[in-house]
PDB file of C-alpha atoms in Angstrom:
ATOM      1  CA  UNK A   1      68.458-276.223-110.930  1.00  0.00           C
ATOM      2  CA  UNK A   2      70.536-274.378-113.500  1.00  0.00           C
ATOM      3  CA  UNK A   3      72.569-276.137-116.172  1.00  0.00           C
ATOM      4  CA  UNK A   4      75.393-274.394-117.989  1.00  0.00           C
ATOM      5  CA  UNK A   5      77.138-276.038-120.932  1.00  0.00           C
ATOM      6  CA  UNK A   6      80.741-274.924-121.262  1.00  0.00           C
ATOM      7  CA  UNK A   7      83.208-275.754-124.026  1.00  0.00           C
ATOM      8  CA  UNK A   8      85.759-278.521-123.585  1.00  0.00           C
ATOM      9  CA  UNK A   9      88.950-277.032-122.063  1.00  0.00           C
ATOM     10  CA  UNK A  10      91.823-276.500-124.512  1.00  0.00           C
ATOM     11  CA  UNK A  11      94.463-279.214-124.612  1.00  0.00           C
ATOM     12  CA  UNK A  12      97.069-276.621-123.596  1.00  0.00           C
ATOM     13  CA  UNK A  13      95.490-276.541-120.111  1.00  0.00           C
ATOM     14  CA  UNK A  14      96.118-280.229-119.532  1.00  0.00           C
ATOM     15  CA  UNK A  15      98.712-280.932-116.822  1.00  0.00           C
ATOM     16  CA  UNK A  16     100.395-283.281-119.316  1.00  0.00           C
ATOM     17  CA  UNK A  17     100.764-280.589-121.976  1.00  0.00           C
ATOM     18  CA  UNK A  18     104.334-279.476-122.437  1.00  0.00           C
ATOM     19  CA  UNK A  19     103.752-276.007-123.808  1.00  0.00           C
ATOM     20  CA  UNK A  20     105.486-272.702-123.210  1.00  0.00           C
ATOM     21  CA  UNK A  21     103.888-270.709-120.425  1.00  0.00           C
ATOM     22  CA  UNK A  22     102.764-267.965-122.818  1.00  0.00           C
ATOM     23  CA  UNK A  23     100.842-270.520-124.903  1.00  0.00           C
ATOM     24  CA  UNK A  24      99.192-271.907-121.755  1.00  0.00           C
ATOM     25  CA  UNK A  25      98.370-268.371-120.570  1.00  0.00           C
ATOM     26  CA  UNK A  26      96.690-267.454-123.865  1.00  0.00           C
ATOM     27  CA  UNK A  27      94.657-270.682-123.768  1.00  0.00           C
ATOM     28  CA  UNK A  28      93.670-269.984-120.155  1.00  0.00           C
ATOM     29  CA  UNK A  29      92.535-266.433-120.923  1.00  0.00           C
ATOM     30  CA  UNK A  30      90.537-267.574-123.967  1.00  0.00           C
ATOM     31  CA  UNK A  31      88.818-270.335-121.972  1.00  0.00           C
ATOM     32  CA  UNK A  32      88.160-267.962-119.080  1.00  0.00           C
ATOM     33  CA  UNK A  33      86.501-265.510-121.451  1.00  0.00           C
ATOM     34  CA  UNK A  34      84.386-268.236-123.087  1.00  0.00           C
ATOM     35  CA  UNK A  35      83.224-269.535-119.680  1.00  0.00           C
ATOM     36  CA  UNK A  36      82.457-265.995-118.530  1.00  0.00           C
ATOM     37  CA  UNK A  37      80.241-265.306-121.540  1.00  0.00           C
ATOM     38  CA  UNK A  38      78.371-268.607-121.183  1.00  0.00           C
ATOM     39  CA  UNK A  39      77.783-268.203-117.418  1.00  0.00           C
ATOM     40  CA  UNK A  40      76.709-264.576-117.648  1.00  0.00           C
ATOM     41  CA  UNK A  41      72.994-265.247-118.364  1.00  0.00           C
ATOM     42  CA  UNK A  42      72.774-267.555-115.305  1.00  0.00           C
ATOM     43  CA  UNK A  43      74.738-265.380-112.885  1.00  0.00           C
ATOM     44  CA  UNK A  44      71.802-264.831-110.520  1.00  0.00           C
ATOM     45  CA  UNK A  45      71.028-268.523-110.173  1.00  0.00           C
ATOM     46  CA  UNK A  46      74.716-269.407-109.647  1.00  0.00           C
ATOM     47  CA  UNK A  47      75.312-266.775-106.964  1.00  0.00           C
ATOM     48  CA  UNK A  48      75.782-268.287-103.500  1.00  0.00           C
ATOM     49  CA  UNK A  49      75.918-271.893-104.718  1.00  0.00           C
ATOM     50  CA  UNK A  50      78.537-274.201-103.236  1.00  0.00           C
ATOM     51  CA  UNK A  51      77.584-277.588-104.676  1.00  0.00           C
ATOM     52  CA  UNK A  52      78.083-278.354-108.359  1.00  0.00           C
ATOM     53  CA  UNK A  53      77.840-281.446-110.526  1.00  0.00           C
ATOM     54  CA  UNK A  54      80.322-281.397-113.401  1.00  0.00           C
ATOM     55  CA  UNK A  55      79.853-283.824-116.286  1.00  0.00           C
ATOM     56  CA  UNK A  56      82.727-284.157-118.728  1.00  0.00           C
ATOM     57  CA  UNK A  57      81.604-285.012-122.273  1.00  0.00           C
ATOM     58  CA  UNK A  58      84.872-285.518-124.159  1.00  0.00           C
ATOM     59  CA  UNK A  59      85.266-284.699-127.848  1.00  0.00           C
ATOM     60  CA  UNK A  60      86.106-288.328-128.718  1.00  0.00           C
ATOM     61  CA  UNK A  61      85.944-291.832-127.269  1.00  0.00           C
ATOM     62  CA  UNK A  62      89.538-291.931-125.978  1.00  0.00           C
ATOM     63  CA  UNK A  63      89.927-292.793-122.312  1.00  0.00           C
ATOM     64  CA  UNK A  64      90.684-289.800-120.152  1.00  0.00           C
ATOM     65  CA  UNK A  65      92.150-289.604-116.683  1.00  0.00           C
ATOM     66  CA  UNK A  66      89.726-288.135-114.154  1.00  0.00           C
ATOM     67  CA  UNK A  67      92.365-286.076-112.334  1.00  0.00           C
ATOM     68  CA  UNK A  68      93.651-284.578-115.573  1.00  0.00           C
ATOM     69  CA  UNK A  69      90.146-283.573-116.643  1.00  0.00           C
ATOM     70  CA  UNK A  70      89.563-281.880-113.295  1.00  0.00           C
ATOM     71  CA  UNK A  71      92.899-280.056-113.539  1.00  0.00           C
ATOM     72  CA  UNK A  72      92.213-279.081-117.152  1.00  0.00           C
ATOM     73  CA  UNK A  73      88.877-277.571-116.024  1.00  0.00           C
ATOM     74  CA  UNK A  74      90.455-275.479-113.230  1.00  0.00           C
ATOM     75  CA  UNK A  75      89.973-272.204-115.114  1.00  0.00           C
ATOM     76  CA  UNK A  76      86.278-273.027-115.542  1.00  0.00           C
ATOM     77  CA  UNK A  77      86.009-273.808-111.840  1.00  0.00           C
ATOM     78  CA  UNK A  78      87.639-270.465-111.055  1.00  0.00           C
ATOM     79  CA  UNK A  79      84.924-268.751-113.102  1.00  0.00           C
ATOM     80  CA  UNK A  80      82.281-270.654-111.102  1.00  0.00           C
ATOM     81  CA  UNK A  81      83.897-269.184-108.009  1.00  0.00           C
ATOM     82  CA  UNK A  82      83.680-265.673-109.475  1.00  0.00           C
ATOM     83  CA  UNK A  83      79.999-266.027-110.392  1.00  0.00           C
ATOM     84  CA  UNK A  84      78.954-267.791-107.190  1.00  0.00           C
ATOM     85  CA  UNK A  85      80.869-265.293-105.010  1.00  0.00           C
ATOM     86  CA  UNK A  86      82.089-268.286-102.986  1.00  0.00           C
ATOM     87  CA  UNK A  87      85.734-269.271-102.499  1.00  0.00           C
ATOM     88  CA  UNK A  88      86.255-272.511-104.432  1.00  0.00           C
ATOM     89  CA  UNK A  89      87.794-274.210-101.398  1.00  0.00           C
ATOM     90  CA  UNK A  90      84.238-274.370-100.024  1.00  0.00           C
ATOM     91  CA  UNK A  91      82.858-276.063-103.148  1.00  0.00           C
ATOM     92  CA  UNK A  92      81.373-279.532-103.003  1.00  0.00           C
ATOM     93  CA  UNK A  93      82.063-280.883-106.486  1.00  0.00           C
ATOM     94  CA  UNK A  94      80.698-284.073-108.007  1.00  0.00           C
ATOM     95  CA  UNK A  95      82.426-285.208-111.199  1.00  0.00           C
ATOM     96  CA  UNK A  96      81.096-287.612-113.824  1.00  0.00           C
ATOM     97  CA  UNK A  97      81.859-288.673-117.382  1.00  0.00           C
ATOM     98  CA  UNK A  98      79.176-288.633-120.054  1.00  0.00           C
ATOM     99  CA  UNK A  99      79.072-289.876-123.606  1.00  0.00           C
ATOM    100  CA  UNK A 100      81.410-288.265-126.147  1.00  0.00           C
ATOM    101  CA  UNK A 101      80.029-285.094-127.693  1.00  0.00           C
ATOM    102  CA  UNK A 102      81.214-283.533-130.946  1.00  0.00           C
ATOM    103  CA  UNK A 103      83.703-280.841-129.966  1.00  0.00           C
ATOM    104  CA  UNK A 104      83.407-281.813-126.296  1.00  0.00           C
ATOM    105  CA  UNK A 105      81.567-280.079-123.490  1.00  0.00           C
ATOM    106  CA  UNK A 106      81.606-279.626-119.746  1.00  0.00           C
ATOM    107  CA  UNK A 107      78.117-279.521-118.255  1.00  0.00           C
ATOM    108  CA  UNK A 108      77.785-277.851-114.869  1.00  0.00           C
TER     109      UNK A 108
END
C-alpha cells in the first residue's frame, strides 16, 4: 500500500471562498503542481488504482465541514485520476479526519 502526503488545499479552493476567478485559478494551478510533484515518485504504484482512502489533517483544531473538505481537495483528486489513469467517476473514495497537523496535510 502506498501513502502519499499532500499539502492542505489552499483556502481559495474552498466552495465558501468568495474570490475572483483568477485568484482561484492561480491557487488551483499551484496546488495541482504541488500534488503532481509529490505523487511523481509513486506513479507506478498509483497506476490502475480505483480505491483510495483520504485522511484530512487540518492545519488547526477548527471544525470543518466534510463536504467542503472534499470539494476543496477536488484538484488533488483530479491529479490522482491523472496518475492512476482511471476516470475519477470510477473511484471508490473513503474519507476520514485525523488530528490537526501543523500546516495541514491530506494523506492518500
